[in-house]
C-alpha cells in the first residue's frame, strides 16, 4: 500500500439498492493536489453508473502499477469493460456480449461511463451513455456532444489502442495472445511501443513493395512483349523482302498477261488470211473434179435401177423357204414324240415284270420269317413267371418316390427360408450402410473443419495396438444425439476444441499419443485423460421432477449417448448431468428461475444462461447468449441400434450357413435315391421285357401271316399286260406313217423354192459385178472429189471461227489494257511490250516461270508490310516506355531502400531492446526465452513478424510460442513477460492485463509478480492495470503501487456516508485489540 505520509484517495461504488460494494484505492498525489507523474493519455478517473454490476462507482487509478484485486463476481472485469467501451472500443474486443446494451445493468434502460484522461494543457473527459432499447450510444467530450469518430480520433492521438492485445488484454482474450501470428504480433508491438511513424513506415513499405511488384510485373510484361515484338518483326522482315520480290514477279506477270492477248490476236489474224487464200484454191479444184466424173455415175445409176426388182424377188423366195422349213421341223417333232411314246409303253411293261419278281421275293421272305418266329416262340414257352418280382420292384420304387418327395419338400422349405434370411440380411446391410454413411459424413465435417485432427484419427486407427487402455476417437464422432433437436444444446455447451478432442482411459497412453502426433508429426490436436473414478453415473443436484414447474424437461446428459469414459469427462468438466434444458415456459419464468439455488448453467428453447453468485453478498449476475445451430452433432447414429443390427446380421449369417449345410446333406440323400431309383427301373425294364416277349412273338407271327395272305392275293397278270402293250404300239405306229407323208410333201416344196432363188441370185451377181467394175473405175476420182469437198467445208468453218476469234481477241486485248474500241495501243505499253518475248510460246514459258517464282511466296499479303511497319513503330514506343518504366522503378527502389532504412533499423533496435528485457526476465526465472525479428524474405515486408521462443525445462530446446505446444500456464508466463518487456519502452499511456495469472503455478506466479512490480513501478514506465482474483502470501510490494481492492456485499456503505478517517480509526482500534 502507499505510505502513511501519502495522501490517500478513496473511491466508492454502489451495485444495487440493497447491496453495496466498495473499492479501496491507494495512490500518489503531490502536495499541491495536482497529478503525479502521469504519462499523457493515462487514466485519471473512471466513473460508472448502471454499468454491469455497478449502480455507481468512481475509480481513481495511480500513475504506475494498479493492482485490482477482488473475488470472482465482485466487478473487477467490469472496470476493464468500462475502460474499453468508454474509449470507443468494440464489444468484440471483450469477447463477452456482442451488443453494447448487454453491458447495462439488468433492469435499467441506460448505462453511463465517464473516463478522464491526462493531457498537458487540459485533461480530456470522455462520456458515453448507452441505451438498451436500440443498442445506441450518446458521446460527449469535455462536456460537448460529439460523434464516435471524434472520440476515436482523440483516443488515437493519445496513442491509446484498446484493440491491440499488446496494450489491452481482457480476460476472455488472454488465450488469443498466444494464437497471434508472428505478423500480427509485430504489428501490435509496433503500434504499442514503436515510434508513431514506425507502423506508418511499415504500412508504407508494404504498399511500396506491392507497388514495386506491380511495376516489376508491368516492366517484365512489357519487356517480354517487346522481345516478342522484335522477334516477330525479325521473322516478318524476311516476309517483307519476299513480298517485294513477289510483287516484282507479279508486275512482270501482269505485263505478260496484257501482251499475250495482243500476240494471240496478231497470230490469229495472220492465220485467218492464210485460211482465206487456201479456201479459194480448194473451191477451184473441186469444180474441175466434178466435171470429169459425170458419165460413169449415170451408168452406175442405171444398174442400181435393175438390181432393185431382183433383190425384192429374192427376199420373197427366202421367206417362202423359211416357212416350208418351219413346217418340216414341226412334222419331225411329231415323229420324235411318237417314238418316245412307244418307248414309254415298253418301259411300263418292263416295270410291271420287275414288280412281280419283287412281289414273289417278299412272299418267300415272309414265309421264312414266320418259321423263325415260331421256332423262337417254342423256346420261350418253357421259362417261369416274373410277375411277383415286378411287383416287388414296384413297391421299392414307390417307397423311393415318397422319400424323394419328402426331400424336395424339405429343400423347398429351406429355399424359402433362405430367401427370407437373405432378404433380412439385405435389409440389415442397407440399414448398417446408412449408419456408416452418417458416420462418414461426420468424419467429412471433421476433416473440413480441422484437418490435423482427421489426420491424427487416421493414424490412431492404424496404430490402436500401441495403447494399453481404451482410446476413443474425437468426441463428436462417438457422441450420439438421441433426438435431432437436442444437437444444438450439446454443441453449444461443449466447445469445438473439446468436441474434436481424443479421450484416453490412461494418462500414459495420452502422453504417448501426443508425443507422436504433436511433437513428431507437428499436428495441432487436443486430448483429454478420463478421470480415474468414473463420473458418468453421478446424480444431478436436483431431480428433474422438481424443476418441471419451470418448464425444464431433461438434463443434458440424457440427450445423448457416449462411452463411459467420454461421459465421465463431460460430467466432470461440463457438468452435463446437472445442466437442465427448458422450453418457452422457462424463458417466460427466467427471473424466477435464476433465483433457484444450485443452477449455474441452464438452457431455454433458444438461449443459454450462465448464473454467477457473489461469494460475499450472494448477489446474482447472469449472462445469456443465443444457441447456435448445430453443425456437427445433428447427424445421429443410435449405437445400441447399430450393435443390435450387427448382432442380427451375425445371426442371419449363421442361419444361412446352417441352411446351406442342410441343403448339401439333402442333396447327397437325393443323389443316392436317384442312383437306387435308376437301378430298380433298369431291373423292372428287364423283367417286363422278359414277361412280354412271348406275347410279342405271338403278335409278330399273327401280323406276318396276315401280311402273307394279302401278298398272295395281290398277283399281277403279265400276259394280259403284254397284249395291251402290243396294241398300243401298233396304234402309235399308224399315226407315225401319216405324219411321215405330210413331212415329205413339205420337203419337196422347199427344194423347188430353193432352186428358183438360186436362178435369181445368179442374175443379181452379174449386175453387181458390172456395177463394181464401174465403181472401181471412178473410185479414185470420187475419193479425191470427196476429200476436196470436205477440205472446202473445213476451210469455210475455220475461216468463220477465226474471224470470230479475232474479234474476241481484239476486244479482250483492249479490255485488258483498259482501251476504248477505237483507241490505239499507248506508247508506254508498246515500249514495255518491246522488252518482252514476241511469241506465244515464249510468253507462256515466261509466264509459267514468273508464276512459279511468285507461287513460291505463299501466305504473303500487303498486310504483312503494313503490320511490319506498324510493329516497328510500336517497338520504338515500347522501348521508350520501358526505359521510362525502368527509370521509374529504379527511383522507386531507391525510395523503398530509404524507407526500409527508416523502418528496419529502428525496428531491429526495438526488437533487440525487447529481447534483452524478455531474456533477462526469463533468466531471472531460471528459464530461457528470446525474441527476434523473423522473415523468410527480406523484400517481403508483409511477411515480417516477431518470433517468441521459450524454454521452461533444461532438458528441452527453445520452442516457438504457440497455442498448442506450451501449457496454459507457460503461455500465460510468456505473455506476461513479453508485455512487461514492452512496458519499459513506455510508448503507450497505459496497459491492461486481466487475470493472466490464473493458469500459473505458485512458483512462476511469484516470479512473474516480482518482475511486474519491479518493471511497472519504475518512474520511466507508463500506467499499468493488473487484475487478479487472488494473490499469493508474502509477496513483495513497492511504494509506487496502487492497490485497488474491490468488495461487494450487503453491508457496504453508500458513497455519501463513507468516511476515510473513521474507517482508519476503527481499523487501528481493531488491530490494538488483537
PDB file of N, CA, C and O in Angstrom, residues 274-329:
ATOM      1  N   UNK A 274      -4.300 -16.611-144.238  1.00  0.00           N
ATOM      2  CA  UNK A 274      -3.852 -17.824-144.920  1.00  0.00           C
ATOM      3  C   UNK A 274      -5.001 -18.755-145.233  1.00  0.00           C
ATOM      4  O   UNK A 274      -5.045 -19.404-146.288  1.00  0.00           O
ATOM      5  N   UNK A 275      -5.976 -18.877-144.291  1.00  0.00           N
ATOM      6  CA  UNK A 275      -7.131 -19.755-144.500  1.00  0.00           C
ATOM      7  C   UNK A 275      -7.991 -19.271-145.666  1.00  0.00           C
ATOM      8  O   UNK A 275      -8.532 -20.063-146.462  1.00  0.00           O
ATOM      9  N   UNK A 276      -8.154 -17.972-145.776  1.00  0.00           N
ATOM     10  CA  UNK A 276      -8.964 -17.431-146.889  1.00  0.00           C
ATOM     11  C   UNK A 276      -8.346 -17.817-148.255  1.00  0.00           C
ATOM     12  O   UNK A 276      -9.046 -18.256-149.175  1.00  0.00           O
ATOM     13  N   UNK A 277      -7.055 -17.659-148.404  1.00  0.00           N
ATOM     14  CA  UNK A 277      -6.396 -17.996-149.651  1.00  0.00           C
ATOM     15  C   UNK A 277      -6.528 -19.487-149.939  1.00  0.00           C
ATOM     16  O   UNK A 277      -6.820 -19.923-151.072  1.00  0.00           O
ATOM     17  N   UNK A 278      -6.317 -20.360-148.961  1.00  0.00           N
ATOM     18  CA  UNK A 278      -6.402 -21.813-149.150  1.00  0.00           C
ATOM     19  C   UNK A 278      -7.806 -22.235-149.526  1.00  0.00           C
ATOM     20  O   UNK A 278      -8.011 -23.157-150.333  1.00  0.00           O
ATOM     21  N   UNK A 279      -8.840 -21.584-148.958  1.00  0.00           N
ATOM     22  CA  UNK A 279     -10.226 -21.941-149.280  1.00  0.00           C
ATOM     23  C   UNK A 279     -10.548 -21.651-150.755  1.00  0.00           C
ATOM     24  O   UNK A 279     -11.205 -22.443-151.437  1.00  0.00           O
ATOM     25  N   UNK A 280     -10.123 -20.521-151.332  1.00  0.00           N
ATOM     26  CA  UNK A 280     -10.392 -20.177-152.732  1.00  0.00           C
ATOM     27  C   UNK A 280      -9.763 -21.187-153.678  1.00  0.00           C
ATOM     28  O   UNK A 280     -10.369 -21.627-154.658  1.00  0.00           O
ATOM     29  N   UNK A 281      -8.565 -21.600-153.385  1.00  0.00           N
ATOM     30  CA  UNK A 281      -7.871 -22.594-154.222  1.00  0.00           C
ATOM     31  C   UNK A 281      -8.581 -23.928-154.178  1.00  0.00           C
ATOM     32  O   UNK A 281      -8.726 -24.623-155.209  1.00  0.00           O
ATOM     33  N   UNK A 282      -9.072 -24.409-153.025  1.00  0.00           N
ATOM     34  CA  UNK A 282      -9.788 -25.690-152.900  1.00  0.00           C
ATOM     35  C   UNK A 282     -11.100 -25.673-153.666  1.00  0.00           C
ATOM     36  O   UNK A 282     -11.516 -26.688-154.242  1.00  0.00           O
ATOM     37  N   UNK A 283     -11.785 -24.522-153.696  1.00  0.00           N
ATOM     38  CA  UNK A 283     -13.044 -24.421-154.437  1.00  0.00           C
ATOM     39  C   UNK A 283     -12.818 -24.619-155.941  1.00  0.00           C
ATOM     40  O   UNK A 283     -13.592 -25.312-156.628  1.00  0.00           O
ATOM     41  N   UNK A 284     -11.767 -24.030-156.484  1.00  0.00           N
ATOM     42  CA  UNK A 284     -11.468 -24.183-157.908  1.00  0.00           C
ATOM     43  C   UNK A 284     -11.148 -25.646-158.247  1.00  0.00           C
ATOM     44  O   UNK A 284     -11.621 -26.207-159.242  1.00  0.00           O
ATOM     45  N   UNK A 285     -10.395 -26.345-157.470  1.00  0.00           N
ATOM     46  CA  UNK A 285     -10.048 -27.749-157.707  1.00  0.00           C
ATOM     47  C   UNK A 285     -11.286 -28.645-157.632  1.00  0.00           C
ATOM     48  O   UNK A 285     -11.431 -29.612-158.395  1.00  0.00           O
ATOM     49  N   UNK A 286     -12.238 -28.404-156.754  1.00  0.00           N
ATOM     50  CA  UNK A 286     -13.457 -29.198-156.591  1.00  0.00           C
ATOM     51  C   UNK A 286     -14.333 -29.120-157.845  1.00  0.00           C
ATOM     52  O   UNK A 286     -14.906 -30.121-158.295  1.00  0.00           O
ATOM     53  N   UNK A 287     -14.429 -27.952-158.456  1.00  0.00           N
ATOM     54  CA  UNK A 287     -15.272 -27.787-159.651  1.00  0.00           C
ATOM     55  C   UNK A 287     -14.733 -28.614-160.809  1.00  0.00           C
ATOM     56  O   UNK A 287     -15.485 -29.261-161.554  1.00  0.00           O
ATOM     57  N   UNK A 288     -13.424 -28.674-160.983  1.00  0.00           N
ATOM     58  CA  UNK A 288     -12.820 -29.451-162.074  1.00  0.00           C
ATOM     59  C   UNK A 288     -13.054 -30.942-161.891  1.00  0.00           C
ATOM     60  O   UNK A 288     -13.330 -31.688-162.843  1.00  0.00           O
ATOM     61  N   UNK A 289     -12.961 -31.467-160.696  1.00  0.00           N
ATOM     62  CA  UNK A 289     -13.177 -32.891-160.411  1.00  0.00           C
ATOM     63  C   UNK A 289     -14.608 -33.298-160.717  1.00  0.00           C
ATOM     64  O   UNK A 289     -14.875 -34.410-161.209  1.00  0.00           O
ATOM     65  N   UNK A 290     -15.581 -32.503-160.345  1.00  0.00           N
ATOM     66  CA  UNK A 290     -16.980 -32.842-160.568  1.00  0.00           C
ATOM     67  C   UNK A 290     -17.292 -33.000-162.074  1.00  0.00           C
ATOM     68  O   UNK A 290     -18.075 -33.875-162.464  1.00  0.00           O
ATOM     69  N   UNK A 291     -16.731 -32.210-162.966  1.00  0.00           N
ATOM     70  CA  UNK A 291     -16.983 -32.297-164.424  1.00  0.00           C
ATOM     71  C   UNK A 291     -16.431 -33.603-165.009  1.00  0.00           C
ATOM     72  O   UNK A 291     -17.038 -34.204-165.892  1.00  0.00           O
ATOM     73  N   UNK A 292     -15.305 -34.154-164.535  1.00  0.00           N
ATOM     74  CA  UNK A 292     -14.710 -35.379-165.078  1.00  0.00           C
ATOM     75  C   UNK A 292     -15.413 -36.649-164.635  1.00  0.00           C
ATOM     76  O   UNK A 292     -15.309 -37.699-165.276  1.00  0.00           O
ATOM     77  N   UNK A 293     -16.211 -36.712-163.604  1.00  0.00           N
ATOM     78  CA  UNK A 293     -16.855 -37.904-163.036  1.00  0.00           C
ATOM     79  C   UNK A 293     -18.307 -38.073-163.462  1.00  0.00           C
ATOM     80  O   UNK A 293     -18.921 -39.112-163.160  1.00  0.00           O
ATOM     81  N   UNK A 294     -18.917 -37.267-164.268  1.00  0.00           N
ATOM     82  CA  UNK A 294     -20.367 -37.293-164.558  1.00  0.00           C
ATOM     83  C   UNK A 294     -20.803 -38.516-165.366  1.00  0.00           C
ATOM     84  O   UNK A 294     -21.802 -39.178-165.026  1.00  0.00           O
ATOM     85  N   UNK A 295     -20.152 -39.050-166.553  1.00  0.00           N
ATOM     86  CA  UNK A 295     -20.651 -40.196-167.340  1.00  0.00           C
ATOM     87  C   UNK A 295     -20.706 -41.497-166.534  1.00  0.00           C
ATOM     88  O   UNK A 295     -21.673 -42.243-166.580  1.00  0.00           O
ATOM     89  N   UNK A 296     -19.667 -41.842-165.798  1.00  0.00           N
ATOM     90  CA  UNK A 296     -19.643 -43.103-165.045  1.00  0.00           C
ATOM     91  C   UNK A 296     -20.707 -43.117-163.956  1.00  0.00           C
ATOM     92  O   UNK A 296     -21.305 -44.158-163.670  1.00  0.00           O
ATOM     93  N   UNK A 297     -21.032 -42.065-163.441  1.00  0.00           N
ATOM     94  CA  UNK A 297     -22.051 -42.018-162.376  1.00  0.00           C
ATOM     95  C   UNK A 297     -23.437 -42.306-162.927  1.00  0.00           C
ATOM     96  O   UNK A 297     -24.256 -42.959-162.259  1.00  0.00           O
ATOM     97  N   UNK A 298     -23.697 -41.837-164.157  1.00  0.00           N
ATOM     98  CA  UNK A 298     -25.012 -42.113-164.754  1.00  0.00           C
ATOM     99  C   UNK A 298     -25.170 -43.591-165.031  1.00  0.00           C
ATOM    100  O   UNK A 298     -26.240 -44.174-164.829  1.00  0.00           O
ATOM    101  N   UNK A 299     -24.126 -44.342-165.553  1.00  0.00           N
ATOM    102  CA  UNK A 299     -24.188 -45.781-165.808  1.00  0.00           C
ATOM    103  C   UNK A 299     -24.438 -46.551-164.528  1.00  0.00           C
ATOM    104  O   UNK A 299     -25.225 -47.506-164.487  1.00  0.00           O
ATOM    105  N   UNK A 300     -23.775 -46.207-163.467  1.00  0.00           N
ATOM    106  CA  UNK A 300     -23.951 -46.883-162.171  1.00  0.00           C
ATOM    107  C   UNK A 300     -25.388 -46.725-161.695  1.00  0.00           C
ATOM    108  O   UNK A 300     -25.980 -47.652-161.132  1.00  0.00           O
ATOM    109  N   UNK A 301     -26.000 -45.600-161.987  1.00  0.00           N
ATOM    110  CA  UNK A 301     -27.377 -45.358-161.558  1.00  0.00           C
ATOM    111  C   UNK A 301     -28.333 -46.293-162.276  1.00  0.00           C
ATOM    112  O   UNK A 301     -29.298 -46.802-161.714  1.00  0.00           O
ATOM    113  N   UNK A 302     -28.095 -46.547-163.591  1.00  0.00           N
ATOM    114  CA  UNK A 302     -28.947 -47.471-164.354  1.00  0.00           C
ATOM    115  C   UNK A 302     -28.873 -48.879-163.781  1.00  0.00           C
ATOM    116  O   UNK A 302     -29.896 -49.579-163.668  1.00  0.00           O
ATOM    117  N   UNK A 303     -27.665 -49.372-163.420  1.00  0.00           N
ATOM    118  CA  UNK A 303     -27.520 -50.718-162.851  1.00  0.00           C
ATOM    119  C   UNK A 303     -28.261 -50.804-161.513  1.00  0.00           C
ATOM    120  O   UNK A 303     -28.903 -51.819-161.218  1.00  0.00           O
ATOM    121  N   UNK A 304     -28.217 -49.797-160.757  1.00  0.00           N
ATOM    122  CA  UNK A 304     -28.930 -49.796-159.454  1.00  0.00           C
ATOM    123  C   UNK A 304     -30.422 -49.939-159.670  1.00  0.00           C
ATOM    124  O   UNK A 304     -31.111 -50.650-158.930  1.00  0.00           O
ATOM    125  N   UNK A 305     -30.953 -49.341-160.744  1.00  0.00           N
ATOM    126  CA  UNK A 305     -32.391 -49.435-161.024  1.00  0.00           C
ATOM    127  C   UNK A 305     -32.776 -50.850-161.404  1.00  0.00           C
ATOM    128  O   UNK A 305     -33.895 -51.302-161.110  1.00  0.00           O
ATOM    129  N   UNK A 306     -31.887 -51.629-162.115  1.00  0.00           N
ATOM    130  CA  UNK A 306     -32.185 -53.018-162.472  1.00  0.00           C
ATOM    131  C   UNK A 306     -32.080 -53.940-161.258  1.00  0.00           C
ATOM    132  O   UNK A 306     -32.793 -54.944-161.160  1.00  0.00           O
ATOM    133  N   UNK A 307     -31.195 -53.704-160.353  1.00  0.00           N
ATOM    134  CA  UNK A 307     -30.978 -54.583-159.188  1.00  0.00           C
ATOM    135  C   UNK A 307     -32.125 -54.541-158.180  1.00  0.00           C
ATOM    136  O   UNK A 307     -32.389 -55.532-157.489  1.00  0.00           O
ATOM    137  N   UNK A 308     -32.801 -53.505-158.069  1.00  0.00           N
ATOM    138  CA  UNK A 308     -33.837 -53.376-157.018  1.00  0.00           C
ATOM    139  C   UNK A 308     -34.959 -54.396-157.154  1.00  0.00           C
ATOM    140  O   UNK A 308     -35.315 -55.059-156.177  1.00  0.00           O
ATOM    141  N   UNK A 309     -35.644 -54.669-158.404  1.00  0.00           N
ATOM    142  CA  UNK A 309     -36.705 -55.691-158.503  1.00  0.00           C
ATOM    143  C   UNK A 309     -36.178 -57.096-158.205  1.00  0.00           C
ATOM    144  O   UNK A 309     -36.857 -57.892-157.556  1.00  0.00           O
ATOM    145  N   UNK A 310     -34.986 -57.420-158.672  1.00  0.00           N
ATOM    146  CA  UNK A 310     -34.435 -58.764-158.477  1.00  0.00           C
ATOM    147  C   UNK A 310     -34.214 -59.024-156.989  1.00  0.00           C
ATOM    148  O   UNK A 310     -34.510 -60.107-156.467  1.00  0.00           O
ATOM    149  N   UNK A 311     -33.699 -58.083-156.313  1.00  0.00           N
ATOM    150  CA  UNK A 311     -33.465 -58.253-154.858  1.00  0.00           C
ATOM    151  C   UNK A 311     -34.774 -58.429-154.121  1.00  0.00           C
ATOM    152  O   UNK A 311     -34.842 -59.176-153.143  1.00  0.00           O
ATOM    153  N   UNK A 312     -35.861 -57.812-154.599  1.00  0.00           N
ATOM    154  CA  UNK A 312     -37.172 -57.977-153.959  1.00  0.00           C
ATOM    155  C   UNK A 312     -37.666 -59.400-154.134  1.00  0.00           C
ATOM    156  O   UNK A 312     -38.226 -60.008-153.196  1.00  0.00           O
ATOM    157  N   UNK A 313     -37.510 -60.024-155.337  1.00  0.00           N
ATOM    158  CA  UNK A 313     -37.941 -61.401-155.570  1.00  0.00           C
ATOM    159  C   UNK A 313     -37.139 -62.357-154.674  1.00  0.00           C
ATOM    160  O   UNK A 313     -37.679 -63.331-154.131  1.00  0.00           O
ATOM    161  N   UNK A 314     -35.853 -62.115-154.588  1.00  0.00           N
ATOM    162  CA  UNK A 314     -35.017 -62.989-153.748  1.00  0.00           C
ATOM    163  C   UNK A 314     -35.516 -62.960-152.306  1.00  0.00           C
ATOM    164  O   UNK A 314     -35.571 -63.995-151.613  1.00  0.00           O
ATOM    165  N   UNK A 315     -35.873 -61.808-151.789  1.00  0.00           N
ATOM    166  CA  UNK A 315     -36.381 -61.709-150.409  1.00  0.00           C
ATOM    167  C   UNK A 315     -37.672 -62.489-150.245  1.00  0.00           C
ATOM    168  O   UNK A 315     -37.889 -63.151-149.237  1.00  0.00           O
ATOM    169  N   UNK A 316     -38.587 -62.492-151.289  1.00  0.00           N
ATOM    170  CA  UNK A 316     -39.856 -63.234-151.210  1.00  0.00           C
ATOM    171  C   UNK A 316     -39.589 -64.724-151.186  1.00  0.00           C
ATOM    172  O   UNK A 316     -40.216 -65.474-150.420  1.00  0.00           O
ATOM    173  N   UNK A 317     -38.664 -65.226-152.064  1.00  0.00           N
ATOM    174  CA  UNK A 317     -38.335 -66.645-152.089  1.00  0.00           C
ATOM    175  C   UNK A 317     -37.746 -67.082-150.755  1.00  0.00           C
ATOM    176  O   UNK A 317     -38.030 -68.172-150.250  1.00  0.00           O
ATOM    177  N   UNK A 318     -36.937 -66.252-150.186  1.00  0.00           N
ATOM    178  CA  UNK A 318     -36.304 -66.581-148.892  1.00  0.00           C
ATOM    179  C   UNK A 318     -37.348 -66.756-147.803  1.00  0.00           C
ATOM    180  O   UNK A 318     -37.276 -67.672-146.981  1.00  0.00           O
ATOM    181  N   UNK A 319     -38.403 -65.931-147.787  1.00  0.00           N
ATOM    182  CA  UNK A 319     -39.469 -66.027-146.780  1.00  0.00           C
ATOM    183  C   UNK A 319     -40.255 -67.302-146.961  1.00  0.00           C
ATOM    184  O   UNK A 319     -40.599 -67.988-145.980  1.00  0.00           O
ATOM    185  N   UNK A 320     -40.554 -67.716-148.264  1.00  0.00           N
ATOM    186  CA  UNK A 320     -41.315 -68.949-148.527  1.00  0.00           C
ATOM    187  C   UNK A 320     -40.498 -70.149-148.085  1.00  0.00           C
ATOM    188  O   UNK A 320     -41.043 -71.114-147.515  1.00  0.00           O
ATOM    189  N   UNK A 321     -39.188 -70.165-148.400  1.00  0.00           N
ATOM    190  CA  UNK A 321     -38.321 -71.272-147.983  1.00  0.00           C
ATOM    191  C   UNK A 321     -38.313 -71.397-146.467  1.00  0.00           C
ATOM    192  O   UNK A 321     -38.361 -72.488-145.916  1.00  0.00           O
ATOM    193  N   UNK A 322     -38.278 -70.317-145.792  1.00  0.00           N
ATOM    194  CA  UNK A 322     -38.259 -70.318-144.322  1.00  0.00           C
ATOM    195  C   UNK A 322     -39.536 -70.908-143.755  1.00  0.00           C
ATOM    196  O   UNK A 322     -39.499 -71.706-142.803  1.00  0.00           O
ATOM    197  N   UNK A 323     -40.665 -70.598-144.344  1.00  0.00           N
ATOM    198  CA  UNK A 323     -41.960 -71.120-143.864  1.00  0.00           C
ATOM    199  C   UNK A 323     -42.028 -72.619-144.073  1.00  0.00           C
ATOM    200  O   UNK A 323     -42.476 -73.363-143.189  1.00  0.00           O
ATOM    201  N   UNK A 324     -41.564 -73.134-145.275  1.00  0.00           N
ATOM    202  CA  UNK A 324     -41.583 -74.569-145.560  1.00  0.00           C
ATOM    203  C   UNK A 324     -40.671 -75.299-144.592  1.00  0.00           C
ATOM    204  O   UNK A 324     -40.998 -76.391-144.113  1.00  0.00           O
ATOM    205  N   UNK A 325     -39.521 -74.736-144.296  1.00  0.00           N
ATOM    206  CA  UNK A 325     -38.590 -75.367-143.352  1.00  0.00           C
ATOM    207  C   UNK A 325     -39.211 -75.477-141.964  1.00  0.00           C
ATOM    208  O   UNK A 325     -39.017 -76.470-141.256  1.00  0.00           O
ATOM    209  N   UNK A 326     -39.968 -74.464-141.573  1.00  0.00           N
ATOM    210  CA  UNK A 326     -40.620 -74.492-140.251  1.00  0.00           C
ATOM    211  C   UNK A 326     -41.621 -75.619-140.165  1.00  0.00           C
ATOM    212  O   UNK A 326     -41.683 -76.333-139.154  1.00  0.00           O
ATOM    213  N   UNK A 327     -42.408 -75.830-141.214  1.00  0.00           N
ATOM    214  CA  UNK A 327     -43.418 -76.911-141.220  1.00  0.00           C
ATOM    215  C   UNK A 327     -42.730 -78.266-141.186  1.00  0.00           C
ATOM    216  O   UNK A 327     -43.199 -79.194-140.506  1.00  0.00           O
ATOM    217  N   UNK A 328     -41.628 -78.424-141.927  1.00  0.00           N
ATOM    218  CA  UNK A 328     -40.875 -79.682-141.876  1.00  0.00           C
ATOM    219  C   UNK A 328     -40.389 -79.977-140.459  1.00  0.00           C
ATOM    220  O   UNK A 328     -40.430 -81.110-139.989  1.00  0.00           O
ATOM    221  N   UNK A 329     -39.914 -78.976-139.791  1.00  0.00           N
ATOM    222  CA  UNK A 329     -39.416 -79.137-138.408  1.00  0.00           C
ATOM    223  C   UNK A 329     -40.538 -79.570-137.470  1.00  0.00           C
ATOM    224  O   UNK A 329     -40.348 -80.409-136.585  1.00  0.00           O
TER     225      UNK A 329
END
